Short mmCIF file of C-alpha atoms in Angstrom, two decimals:
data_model
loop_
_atom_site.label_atom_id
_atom_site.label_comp_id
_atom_site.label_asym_id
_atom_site.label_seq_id
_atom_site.Cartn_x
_atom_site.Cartn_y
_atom_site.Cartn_z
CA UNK R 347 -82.43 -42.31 -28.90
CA UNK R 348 -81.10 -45.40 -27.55
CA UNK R 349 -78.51 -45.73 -30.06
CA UNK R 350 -77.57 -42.52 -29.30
CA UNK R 351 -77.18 -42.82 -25.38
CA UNK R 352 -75.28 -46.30 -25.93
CA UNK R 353 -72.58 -44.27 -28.72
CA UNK R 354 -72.39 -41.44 -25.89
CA UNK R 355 -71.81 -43.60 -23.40
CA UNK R 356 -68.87 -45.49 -25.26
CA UNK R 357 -67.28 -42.45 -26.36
CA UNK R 358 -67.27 -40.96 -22.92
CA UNK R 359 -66.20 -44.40 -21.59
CA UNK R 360 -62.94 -44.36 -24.02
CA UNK R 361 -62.29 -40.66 -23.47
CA UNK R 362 -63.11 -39.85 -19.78
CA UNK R 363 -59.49 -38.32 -19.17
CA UNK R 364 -60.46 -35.68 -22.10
CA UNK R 365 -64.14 -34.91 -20.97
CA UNK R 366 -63.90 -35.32 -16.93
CA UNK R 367 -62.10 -31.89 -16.57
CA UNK R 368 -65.55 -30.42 -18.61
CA UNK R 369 -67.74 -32.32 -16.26
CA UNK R 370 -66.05 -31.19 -13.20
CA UNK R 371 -66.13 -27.31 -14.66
CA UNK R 372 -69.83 -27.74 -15.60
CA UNK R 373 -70.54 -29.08 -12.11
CA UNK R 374 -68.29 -25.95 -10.07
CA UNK R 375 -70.49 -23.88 -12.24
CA UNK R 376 -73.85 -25.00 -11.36
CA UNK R 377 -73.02 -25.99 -7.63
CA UNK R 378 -71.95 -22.45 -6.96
CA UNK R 379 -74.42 -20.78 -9.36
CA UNK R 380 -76.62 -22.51 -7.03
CA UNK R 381 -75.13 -21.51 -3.91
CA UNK R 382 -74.82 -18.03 -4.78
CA UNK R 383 -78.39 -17.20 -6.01
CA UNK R 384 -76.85 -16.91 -10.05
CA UNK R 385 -74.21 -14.25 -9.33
CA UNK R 386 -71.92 -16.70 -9.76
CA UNK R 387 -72.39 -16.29 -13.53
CA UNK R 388 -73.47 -12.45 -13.39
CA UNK R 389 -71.54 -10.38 -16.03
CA UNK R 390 -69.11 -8.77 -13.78
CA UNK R 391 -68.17 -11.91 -11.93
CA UNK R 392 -67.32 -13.77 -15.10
CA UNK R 393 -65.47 -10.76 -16.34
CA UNK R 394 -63.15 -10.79 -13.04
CA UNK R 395 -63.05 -14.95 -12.91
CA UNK R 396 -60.93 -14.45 -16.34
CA UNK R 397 -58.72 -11.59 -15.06
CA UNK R 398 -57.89 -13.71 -12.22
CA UNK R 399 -57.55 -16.58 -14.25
CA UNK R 400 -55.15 -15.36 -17.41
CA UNK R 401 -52.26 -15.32 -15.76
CA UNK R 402 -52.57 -18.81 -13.92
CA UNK R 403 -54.01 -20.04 -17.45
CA UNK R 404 -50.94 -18.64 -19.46
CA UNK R 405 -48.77 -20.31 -16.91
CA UNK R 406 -50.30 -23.82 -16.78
CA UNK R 407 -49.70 -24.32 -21.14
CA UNK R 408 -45.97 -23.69 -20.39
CA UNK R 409 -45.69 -26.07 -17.49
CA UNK R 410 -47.84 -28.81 -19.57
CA UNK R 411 -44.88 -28.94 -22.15
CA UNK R 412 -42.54 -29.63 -18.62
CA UNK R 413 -44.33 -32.44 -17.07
CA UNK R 414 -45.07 -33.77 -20.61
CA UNK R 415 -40.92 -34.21 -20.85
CA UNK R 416 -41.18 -35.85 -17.42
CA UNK R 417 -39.75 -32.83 -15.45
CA UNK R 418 -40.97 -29.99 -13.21
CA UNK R 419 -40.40 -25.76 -12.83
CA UNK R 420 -40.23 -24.54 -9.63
CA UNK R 421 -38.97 -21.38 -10.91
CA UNK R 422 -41.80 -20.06 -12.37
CA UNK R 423 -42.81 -17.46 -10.20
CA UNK R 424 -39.81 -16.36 -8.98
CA UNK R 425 -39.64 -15.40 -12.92
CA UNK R 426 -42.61 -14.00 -13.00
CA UNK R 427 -42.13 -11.84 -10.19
CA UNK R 428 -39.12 -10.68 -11.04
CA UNK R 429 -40.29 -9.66 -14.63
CA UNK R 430 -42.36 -7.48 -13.03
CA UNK R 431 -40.08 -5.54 -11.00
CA UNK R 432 -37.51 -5.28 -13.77
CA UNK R 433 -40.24 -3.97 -16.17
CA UNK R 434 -41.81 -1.74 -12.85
CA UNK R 435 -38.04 -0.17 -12.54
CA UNK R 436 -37.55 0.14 -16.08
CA UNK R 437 -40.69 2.15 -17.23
CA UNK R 438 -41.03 4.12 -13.98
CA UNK R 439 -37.65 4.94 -12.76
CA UNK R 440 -35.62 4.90 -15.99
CA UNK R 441 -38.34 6.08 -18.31
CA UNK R 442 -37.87 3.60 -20.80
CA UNK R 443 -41.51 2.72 -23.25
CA UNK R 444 -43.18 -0.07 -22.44
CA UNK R 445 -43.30 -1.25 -25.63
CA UNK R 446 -39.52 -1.63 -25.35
CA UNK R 447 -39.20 -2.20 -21.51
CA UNK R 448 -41.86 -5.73 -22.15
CA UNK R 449 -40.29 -7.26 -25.02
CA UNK R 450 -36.90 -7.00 -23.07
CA UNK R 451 -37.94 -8.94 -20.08
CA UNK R 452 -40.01 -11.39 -22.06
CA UNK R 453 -36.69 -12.18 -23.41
CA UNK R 454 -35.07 -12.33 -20.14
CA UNK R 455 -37.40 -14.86 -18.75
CA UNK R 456 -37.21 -16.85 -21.65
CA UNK R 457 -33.14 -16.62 -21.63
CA UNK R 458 -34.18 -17.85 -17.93
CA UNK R 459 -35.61 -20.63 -18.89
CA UNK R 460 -33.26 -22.06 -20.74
CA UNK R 461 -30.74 -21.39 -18.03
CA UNK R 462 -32.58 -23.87 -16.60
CA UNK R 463 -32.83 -26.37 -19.03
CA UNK R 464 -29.53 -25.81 -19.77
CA UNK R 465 -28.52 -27.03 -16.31
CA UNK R 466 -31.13 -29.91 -16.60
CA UNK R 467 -30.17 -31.18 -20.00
CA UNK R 468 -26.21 -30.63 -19.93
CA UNK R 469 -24.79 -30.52 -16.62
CA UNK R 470 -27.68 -33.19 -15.67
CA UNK R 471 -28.81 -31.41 -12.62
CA UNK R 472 -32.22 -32.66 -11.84
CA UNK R 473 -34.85 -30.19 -13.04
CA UNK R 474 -36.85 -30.23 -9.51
CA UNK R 475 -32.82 -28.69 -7.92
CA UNK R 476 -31.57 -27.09 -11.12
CA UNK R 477 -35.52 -24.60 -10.72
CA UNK R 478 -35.29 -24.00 -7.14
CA UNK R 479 -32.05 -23.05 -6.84
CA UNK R 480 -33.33 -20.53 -9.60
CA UNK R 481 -36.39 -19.59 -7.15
CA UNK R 482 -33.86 -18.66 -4.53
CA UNK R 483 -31.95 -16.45 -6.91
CA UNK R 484 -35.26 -14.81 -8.98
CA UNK R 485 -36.74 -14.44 -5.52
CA UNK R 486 -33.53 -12.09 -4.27
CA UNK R 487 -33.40 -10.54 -7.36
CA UNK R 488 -36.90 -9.03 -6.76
CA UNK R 489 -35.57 -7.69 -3.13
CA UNK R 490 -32.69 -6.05 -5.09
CA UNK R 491 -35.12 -4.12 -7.58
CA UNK R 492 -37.68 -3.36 -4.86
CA UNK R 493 -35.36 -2.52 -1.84
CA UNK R 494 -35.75 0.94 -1.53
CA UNK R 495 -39.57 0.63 -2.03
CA UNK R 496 -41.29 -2.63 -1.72
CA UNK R 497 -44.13 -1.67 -3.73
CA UNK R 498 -43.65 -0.21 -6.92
CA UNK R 499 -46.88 1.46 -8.33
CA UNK R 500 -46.62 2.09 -12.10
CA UNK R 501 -49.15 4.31 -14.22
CA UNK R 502 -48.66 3.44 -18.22
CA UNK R 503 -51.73 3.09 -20.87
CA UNK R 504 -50.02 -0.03 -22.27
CA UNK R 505 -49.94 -1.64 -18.43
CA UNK R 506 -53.37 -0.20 -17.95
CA UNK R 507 -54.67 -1.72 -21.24
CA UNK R 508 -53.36 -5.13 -20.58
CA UNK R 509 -54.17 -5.26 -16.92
CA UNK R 510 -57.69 -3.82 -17.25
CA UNK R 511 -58.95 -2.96 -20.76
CA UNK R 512 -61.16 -4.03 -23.36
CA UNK R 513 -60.65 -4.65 -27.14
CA UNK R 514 -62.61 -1.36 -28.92
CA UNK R 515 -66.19 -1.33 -29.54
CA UNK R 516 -66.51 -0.39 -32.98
CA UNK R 517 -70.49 -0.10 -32.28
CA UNK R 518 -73.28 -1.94 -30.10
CA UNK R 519 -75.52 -4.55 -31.82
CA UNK R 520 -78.67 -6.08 -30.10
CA UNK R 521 -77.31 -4.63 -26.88
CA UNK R 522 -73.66 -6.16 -27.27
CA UNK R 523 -70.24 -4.90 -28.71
CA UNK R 524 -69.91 -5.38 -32.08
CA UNK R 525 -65.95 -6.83 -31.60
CA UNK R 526 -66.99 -9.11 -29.23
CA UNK R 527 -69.77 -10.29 -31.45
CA UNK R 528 -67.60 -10.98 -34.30
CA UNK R 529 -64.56 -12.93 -32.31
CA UNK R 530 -67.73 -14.87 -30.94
CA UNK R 531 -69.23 -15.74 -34.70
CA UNK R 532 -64.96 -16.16 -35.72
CA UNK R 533 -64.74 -18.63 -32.31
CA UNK R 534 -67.88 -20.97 -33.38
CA UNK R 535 -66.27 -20.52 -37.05
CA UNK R 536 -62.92 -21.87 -36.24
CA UNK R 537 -64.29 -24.73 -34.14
CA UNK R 538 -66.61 -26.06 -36.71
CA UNK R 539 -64.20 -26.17 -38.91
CA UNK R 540 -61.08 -27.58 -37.05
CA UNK R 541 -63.43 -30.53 -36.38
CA UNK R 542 -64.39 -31.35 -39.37
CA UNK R 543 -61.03 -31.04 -40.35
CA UNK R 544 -59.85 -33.50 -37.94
CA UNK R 545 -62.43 -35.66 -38.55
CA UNK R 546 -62.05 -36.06 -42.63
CA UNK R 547 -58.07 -36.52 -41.46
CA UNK R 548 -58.77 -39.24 -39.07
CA UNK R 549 -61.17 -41.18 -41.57
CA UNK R 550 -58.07 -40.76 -44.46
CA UNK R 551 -55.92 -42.76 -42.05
CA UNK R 552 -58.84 -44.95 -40.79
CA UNK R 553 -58.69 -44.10 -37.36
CA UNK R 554 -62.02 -44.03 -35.16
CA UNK R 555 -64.33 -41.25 -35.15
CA UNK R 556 -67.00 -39.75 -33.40
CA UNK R 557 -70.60 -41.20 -34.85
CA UNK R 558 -71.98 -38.33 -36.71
CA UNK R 559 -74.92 -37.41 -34.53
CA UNK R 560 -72.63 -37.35 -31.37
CA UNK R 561 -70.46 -34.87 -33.51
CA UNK R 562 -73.32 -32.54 -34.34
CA UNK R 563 -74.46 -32.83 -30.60
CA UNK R 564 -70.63 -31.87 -29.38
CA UNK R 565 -70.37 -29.08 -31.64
CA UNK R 566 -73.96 -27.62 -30.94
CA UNK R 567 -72.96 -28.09 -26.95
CA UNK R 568 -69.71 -26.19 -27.75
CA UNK R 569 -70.92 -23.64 -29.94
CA UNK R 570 -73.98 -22.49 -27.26
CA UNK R 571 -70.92 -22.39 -24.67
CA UNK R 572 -69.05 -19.72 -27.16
CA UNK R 573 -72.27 -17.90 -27.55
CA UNK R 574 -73.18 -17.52 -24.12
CA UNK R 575 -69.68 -16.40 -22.72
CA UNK R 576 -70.00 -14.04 -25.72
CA UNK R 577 -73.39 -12.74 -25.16
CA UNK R 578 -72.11 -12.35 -21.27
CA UNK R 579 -68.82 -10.29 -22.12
CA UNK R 580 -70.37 -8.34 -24.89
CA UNK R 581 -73.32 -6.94 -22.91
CA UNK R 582 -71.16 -6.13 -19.62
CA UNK R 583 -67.41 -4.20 -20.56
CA UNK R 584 -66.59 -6.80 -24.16
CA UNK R 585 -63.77 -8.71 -24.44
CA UNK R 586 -60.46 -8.19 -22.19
CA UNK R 587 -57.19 -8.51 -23.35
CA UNK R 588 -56.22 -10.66 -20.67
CA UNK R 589 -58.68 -13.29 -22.96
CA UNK R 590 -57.25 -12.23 -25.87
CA UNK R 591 -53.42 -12.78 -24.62
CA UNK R 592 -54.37 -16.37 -23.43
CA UNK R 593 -56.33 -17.08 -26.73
CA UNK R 594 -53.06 -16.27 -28.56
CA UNK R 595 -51.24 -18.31 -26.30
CA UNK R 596 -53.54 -21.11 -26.64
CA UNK R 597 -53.89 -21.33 -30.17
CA UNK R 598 -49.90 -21.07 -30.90
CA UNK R 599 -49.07 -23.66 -28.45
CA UNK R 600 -51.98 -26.00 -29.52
CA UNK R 601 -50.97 -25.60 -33.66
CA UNK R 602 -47.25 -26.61 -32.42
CA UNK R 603 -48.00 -29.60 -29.89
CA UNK R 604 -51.09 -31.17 -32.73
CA UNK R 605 -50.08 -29.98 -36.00
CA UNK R 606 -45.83 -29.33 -36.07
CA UNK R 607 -43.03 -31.95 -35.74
CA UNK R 608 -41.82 -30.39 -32.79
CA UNK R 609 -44.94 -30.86 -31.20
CA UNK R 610 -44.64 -34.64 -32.20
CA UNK R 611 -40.96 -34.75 -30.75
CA UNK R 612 -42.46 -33.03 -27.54
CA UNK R 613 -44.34 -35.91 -26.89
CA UNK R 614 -42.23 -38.57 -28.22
CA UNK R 615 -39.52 -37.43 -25.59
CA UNK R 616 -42.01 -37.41 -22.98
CA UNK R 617 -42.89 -41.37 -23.80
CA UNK R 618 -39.70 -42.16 -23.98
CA UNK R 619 -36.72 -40.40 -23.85
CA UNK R 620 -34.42 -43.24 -24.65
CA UNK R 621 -35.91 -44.15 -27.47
CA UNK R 622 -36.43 -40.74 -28.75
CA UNK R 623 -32.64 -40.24 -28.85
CA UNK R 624 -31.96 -43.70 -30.98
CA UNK R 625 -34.52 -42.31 -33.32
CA UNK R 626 -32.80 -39.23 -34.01
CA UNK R 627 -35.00 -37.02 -31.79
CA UNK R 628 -32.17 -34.84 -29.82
CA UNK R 629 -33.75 -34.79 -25.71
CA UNK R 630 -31.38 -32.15 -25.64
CA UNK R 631 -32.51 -29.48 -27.83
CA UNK R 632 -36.30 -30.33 -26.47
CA UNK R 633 -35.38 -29.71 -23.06
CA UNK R 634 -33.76 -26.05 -23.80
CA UNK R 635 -36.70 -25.49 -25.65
CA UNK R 636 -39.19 -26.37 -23.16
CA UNK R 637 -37.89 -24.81 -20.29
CA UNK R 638 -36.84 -21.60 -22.36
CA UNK R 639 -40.47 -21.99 -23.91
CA UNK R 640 -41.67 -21.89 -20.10
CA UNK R 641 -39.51 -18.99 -18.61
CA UNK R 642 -40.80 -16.92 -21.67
CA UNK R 643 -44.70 -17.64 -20.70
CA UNK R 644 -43.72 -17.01 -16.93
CA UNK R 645 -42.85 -13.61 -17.71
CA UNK R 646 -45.95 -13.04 -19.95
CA UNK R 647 -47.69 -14.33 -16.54
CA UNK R 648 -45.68 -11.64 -14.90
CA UNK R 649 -46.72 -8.79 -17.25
CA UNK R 650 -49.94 -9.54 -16.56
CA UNK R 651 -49.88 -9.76 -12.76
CA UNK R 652 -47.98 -6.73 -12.82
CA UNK R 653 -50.82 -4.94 -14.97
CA UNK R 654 -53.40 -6.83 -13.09
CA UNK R 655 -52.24 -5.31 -9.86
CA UNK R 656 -50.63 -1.76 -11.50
CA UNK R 657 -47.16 -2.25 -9.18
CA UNK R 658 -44.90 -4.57 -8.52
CA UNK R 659 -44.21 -6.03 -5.29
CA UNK R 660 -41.77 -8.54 -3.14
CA UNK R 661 -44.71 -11.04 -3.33
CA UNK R 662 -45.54 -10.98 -6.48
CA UNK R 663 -45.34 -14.24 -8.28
CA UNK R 664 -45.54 -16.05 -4.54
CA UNK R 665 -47.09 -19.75 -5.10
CA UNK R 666 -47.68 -19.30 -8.83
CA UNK R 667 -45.50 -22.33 -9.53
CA UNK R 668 -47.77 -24.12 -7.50
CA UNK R 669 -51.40 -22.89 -9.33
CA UNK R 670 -49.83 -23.15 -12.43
CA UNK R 671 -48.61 -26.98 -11.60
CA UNK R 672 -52.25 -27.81 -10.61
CA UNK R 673 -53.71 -26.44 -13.72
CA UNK R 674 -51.72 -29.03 -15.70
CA UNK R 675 -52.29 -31.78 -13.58
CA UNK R 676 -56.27 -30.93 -12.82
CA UNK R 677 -56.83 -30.52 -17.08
CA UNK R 678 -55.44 -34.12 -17.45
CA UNK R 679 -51.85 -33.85 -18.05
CA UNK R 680 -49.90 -37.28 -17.01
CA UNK R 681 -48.07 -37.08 -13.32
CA UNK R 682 -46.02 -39.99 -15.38
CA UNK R 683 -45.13 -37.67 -18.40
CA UNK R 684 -46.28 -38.17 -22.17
CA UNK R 685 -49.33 -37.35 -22.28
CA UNK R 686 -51.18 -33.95 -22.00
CA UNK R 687 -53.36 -31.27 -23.88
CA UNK R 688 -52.66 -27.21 -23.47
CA UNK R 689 -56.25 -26.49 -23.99
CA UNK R 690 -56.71 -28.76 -20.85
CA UNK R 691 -54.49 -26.94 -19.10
CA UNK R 692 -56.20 -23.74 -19.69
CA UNK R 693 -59.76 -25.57 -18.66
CA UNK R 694 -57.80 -27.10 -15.71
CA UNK R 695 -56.43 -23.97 -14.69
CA UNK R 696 -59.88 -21.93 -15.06
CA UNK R 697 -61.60 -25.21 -12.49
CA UNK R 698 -58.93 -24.18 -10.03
CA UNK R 699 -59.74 -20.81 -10.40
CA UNK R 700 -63.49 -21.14 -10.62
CA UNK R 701 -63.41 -23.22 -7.19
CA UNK R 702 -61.42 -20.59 -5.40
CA UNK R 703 -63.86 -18.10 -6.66
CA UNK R 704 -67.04 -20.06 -5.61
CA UNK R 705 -65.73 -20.48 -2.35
CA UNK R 706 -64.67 -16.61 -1.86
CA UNK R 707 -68.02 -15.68 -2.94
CA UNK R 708 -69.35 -17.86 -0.33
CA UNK R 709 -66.82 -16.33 2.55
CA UNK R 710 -65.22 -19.97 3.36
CA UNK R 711 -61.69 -19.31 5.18
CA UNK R 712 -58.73 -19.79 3.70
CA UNK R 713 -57.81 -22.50 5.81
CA UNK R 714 -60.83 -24.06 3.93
CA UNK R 715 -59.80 -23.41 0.39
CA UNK R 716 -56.68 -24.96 0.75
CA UNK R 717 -57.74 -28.04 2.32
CA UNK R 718 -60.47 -28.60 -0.63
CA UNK R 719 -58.40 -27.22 -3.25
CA UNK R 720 -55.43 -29.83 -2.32
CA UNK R 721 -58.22 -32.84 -2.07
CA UNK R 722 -59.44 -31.60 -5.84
CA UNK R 723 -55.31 -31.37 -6.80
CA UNK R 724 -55.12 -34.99 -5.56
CA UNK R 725 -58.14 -36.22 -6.94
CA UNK R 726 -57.01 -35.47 -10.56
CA UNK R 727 -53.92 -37.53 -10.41
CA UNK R 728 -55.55 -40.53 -9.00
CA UNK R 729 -57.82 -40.27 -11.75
CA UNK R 730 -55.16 -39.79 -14.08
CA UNK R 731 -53.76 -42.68 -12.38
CA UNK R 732 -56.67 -44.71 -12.80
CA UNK R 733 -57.10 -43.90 -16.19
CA UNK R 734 -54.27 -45.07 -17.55
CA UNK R 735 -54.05 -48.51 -15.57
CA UNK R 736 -57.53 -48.71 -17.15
CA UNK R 737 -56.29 -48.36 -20.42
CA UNK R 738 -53.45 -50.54 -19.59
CA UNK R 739 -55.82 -53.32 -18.74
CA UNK R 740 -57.98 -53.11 -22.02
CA UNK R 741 -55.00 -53.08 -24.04
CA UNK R 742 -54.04 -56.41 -22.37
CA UNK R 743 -57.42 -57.89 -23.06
#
C-alpha cells in the first residue's frame, strides 16, 4: 500500500497539468452535489448540463488547435451566430432541406475561417485584429438575415433531433436503453484498449510508464465514471445527440493531434514556429488549416445553439468566443502556445459549465458567477504558469 501511495504520488507530481482539471471537476461535482441535496447529479440535471455544454465543448477543441499555434479567434461566435441565421432563413423562408441547408453553412464557416487565417498567415495581420474585425462583420451579417424579424423560430425534425433528441432505443435492459448500454460497454472497450496500446508503444521506445497497479487503478476509476454516466443517461431519456456530435468531434480531433503528422506539425509550429519552417514544416498551410479547422467547428457550435434554442436570434453566439477560450485554457492548454490536449478542452469546457450550473441551481446572481467564474479562468493560467516554470526548474536540475 505504501508503495502504491508513493508511485501515485510521483505520477500525479509529474503530471498535475493533465490530472488537476479532473480534480477540480470531481470537486465542482461533490461541492454542489452537496449543496444541492444530490440533484446536482439527478438524471435530468445531468442530461441538461450536456445540452448546455455541447456546444461550448465543440467550440473549445477548435480554439485548442489556435492557442496551441500561439494565436487567438475572436470570431467565433459571430460565426456561430451567423450560421444560424443563414441556416434559420434558408430552411424556413426558402424551403431548402436541412440536410442540404447544414452542410452548406458548415462550409461557409469553415471557408470563414480560413478567411481568417488567410489574413493572419499572408497579409500578416495579427490574428487577435484580423478575428475581430471578422466579429464586427459576422455580427452585422446576423442583423441583415434577422432584420425583418429578430427572432427566427424554425420547426424541422432534423433541428429538433439534434437540438433535443435521443439516439433510438432498440429495447430496455435492467431498466436502461439498450443503445445507451452498448456505446457504454463500446466506451470502457475503446479505453482499455487505447491504453494498453499506448502503453506497449511507449515501452517499444523506452519511454516511462505508468507502474502497472496505478494503471489498473486509472482504468477501473475511468471505467466506473463511463458506467455511471451510462447507467444515469440510460435510465432517464438515453443518449443525446448533442453527446454523440461532441464524441465525434472528440475522437477525430484527438486521432489527428496524437496519432497523424499533422497533428505532430500542429504542435511543432506551436513550439516553435521558426524552427518549424527550417525543418520543412510550412506555418503557412497550418495556420489556414487551423483557423479554417475552427470556423468549421464554430458553425457546428452554431447548429447546435440554433437547435438547442429552435430559432435564431441577433444574440445568438454573444460571448461564445469567450466560454469557448476558457474551456481551452481551464483543461490545461498553454497561454504560451505548444502545448494542449482536446480531450482537456472538452473536460475544461464541461468545469466551466458545471460551475455555472452549480451556482444557478443555487440562485447566486449573475454578478456572482462572473466574478467566480473569471477568478477560476485566472486560476488555470497561473497554474499553467506555474507548471511549466516548475518543469523548467527540474529540467535545470
Amino acid at each position: 500500500m505504501g508503495t502504491l501511495l508513493k508511485d501515485f504520488w510521483y505520477i500525479f507530481r509529474n503530471n498535475i497539468r493533465d490530472y488537476g482539471m479532473y480534480i477540480a471537476l470531481a470537486g465542482i461535482f461533490i461541492f454542489f452535489t452537496l449543496m444541492t441535496g444530490g440533484l446536482f447529479v439527478s438524471s435530468r440535471n445531468i442530461f441538461n448540463l450536456i445540452q448546455q455544454t455541447g456546444f461550448i465543448a465543440v467550440g473549445s477543441v477548435g480554439m485548442t488547435l489556435i492557442i496551441v499555434i500561439r494565436h487567438i479567434d475572436l470570431s467565433v461566435g459571430s460565426i456561430a451566430g451567423v450560421v444560424g441565421a443563414m441556416a434559420a432563413v434558408l430552411i424556413v423562408s426558402y424551403g431548402v432541406p436541412a440536410a442540404v441547408a447544414l452542410p452548406s453553412v458548415l462550409i461557409f464557416g469553415a471557408l470563414a475561417g480560413l478567411l481568417t487565417g488567410y489574413l493572419v498567415a499572408k497579409v500578416g495581420i495579427p490574428a487577435f485584429v484580423a478575428s475581430l474585425g471578422g466579429m464586427f462583420v459576422y455580427r452585422g451579417l446576423i442583423f441583415n438575415f434577422l432584420q425583418s424579424t429578430g427572432t427566427l423560430g424554425i420547426n424541422d425534425p432534423i433541428i429538433e433531433a439534434i437540438g433535443r433528441g435521443t439516439i433510438p432505443s432498440l429495447a430496455t435492459v435492467f431498466g436502461m436503453q439498450l443503445s445507451s448500454l452498448i456505446i457504454g460497454i463500446l466506451a470502457i472497450g475503446w479505453l482499455i484498449y487505447s491504453e494498453l496500446s499506448n502503453r506497449q508503444k511507449k515501452i517499444a521506445y523506452n519511454f516511462e510508464v505508468l507502474p502497472k497497479n496505478l494503471m489498473i487503478v486509472k482504468l477501473v476509476f475511468m471505467s466506473i465514471i463511463i458506467a455511471v454516466i451510462t447507467y444515469v443517461l440510460g435510465s432517464y431519456r438515453g443518449i443525446s445527440w448533442v453527446l454523440v456530435i461532441v464524441g465525434i468531434v472528440l475522437f477525430a480531433y484527438h486521432f489527428m493531434t496524437t496519432k497523424t503528422i499533422l497533428g505532430r506539425h500542429i504542435f511543432a509550429v506551436g513550439g516553435n514556429p521558426e524552427a518549424s519552417e527550417l525543418s520543412g514544416i510550412s506555418v503557412e498551410k497550418i495556420t489556414y488549416f487551423v483557423f479554417s479547422s475552427m470556423g468549421f467547428l464554430s458553425a457546428l457550435s452554431g447548429i447546435m445553439y440554433l437547435a438547442r434554442l429552435q430559432s435564431a436570434t441577433f444574440t445568438a453566439g454573444e460571448g461564445l468566443e469567450l466560454q469557448v477560450i476558457a474551456g481551452a485554457f481551464v483543461g490545461g492548454t498553454s497561454a504560451a502556445g505548444g502545448i494542449g490536449k482536446v480531450t482537456g478542452s472538452v473536460i475544461g469546457a464541461l468545469v466551466m459549465a458545471s460551475l455555472i450550473n452549480g451556482m444557478q441551481m443555487l440562485s447566486l446572481g449573475s454578478n456572482i458567477q462572473n466574478i467566480i467564474s473569471g477568478v477560476v479562468l485566472v486560476l488555470a493560467v497561473i497554474f499553467d504558469v506555474k507548471t511549466r516554470n516548475m518543469k523548467k526548474t527540474e529540467k535545470k536540475s
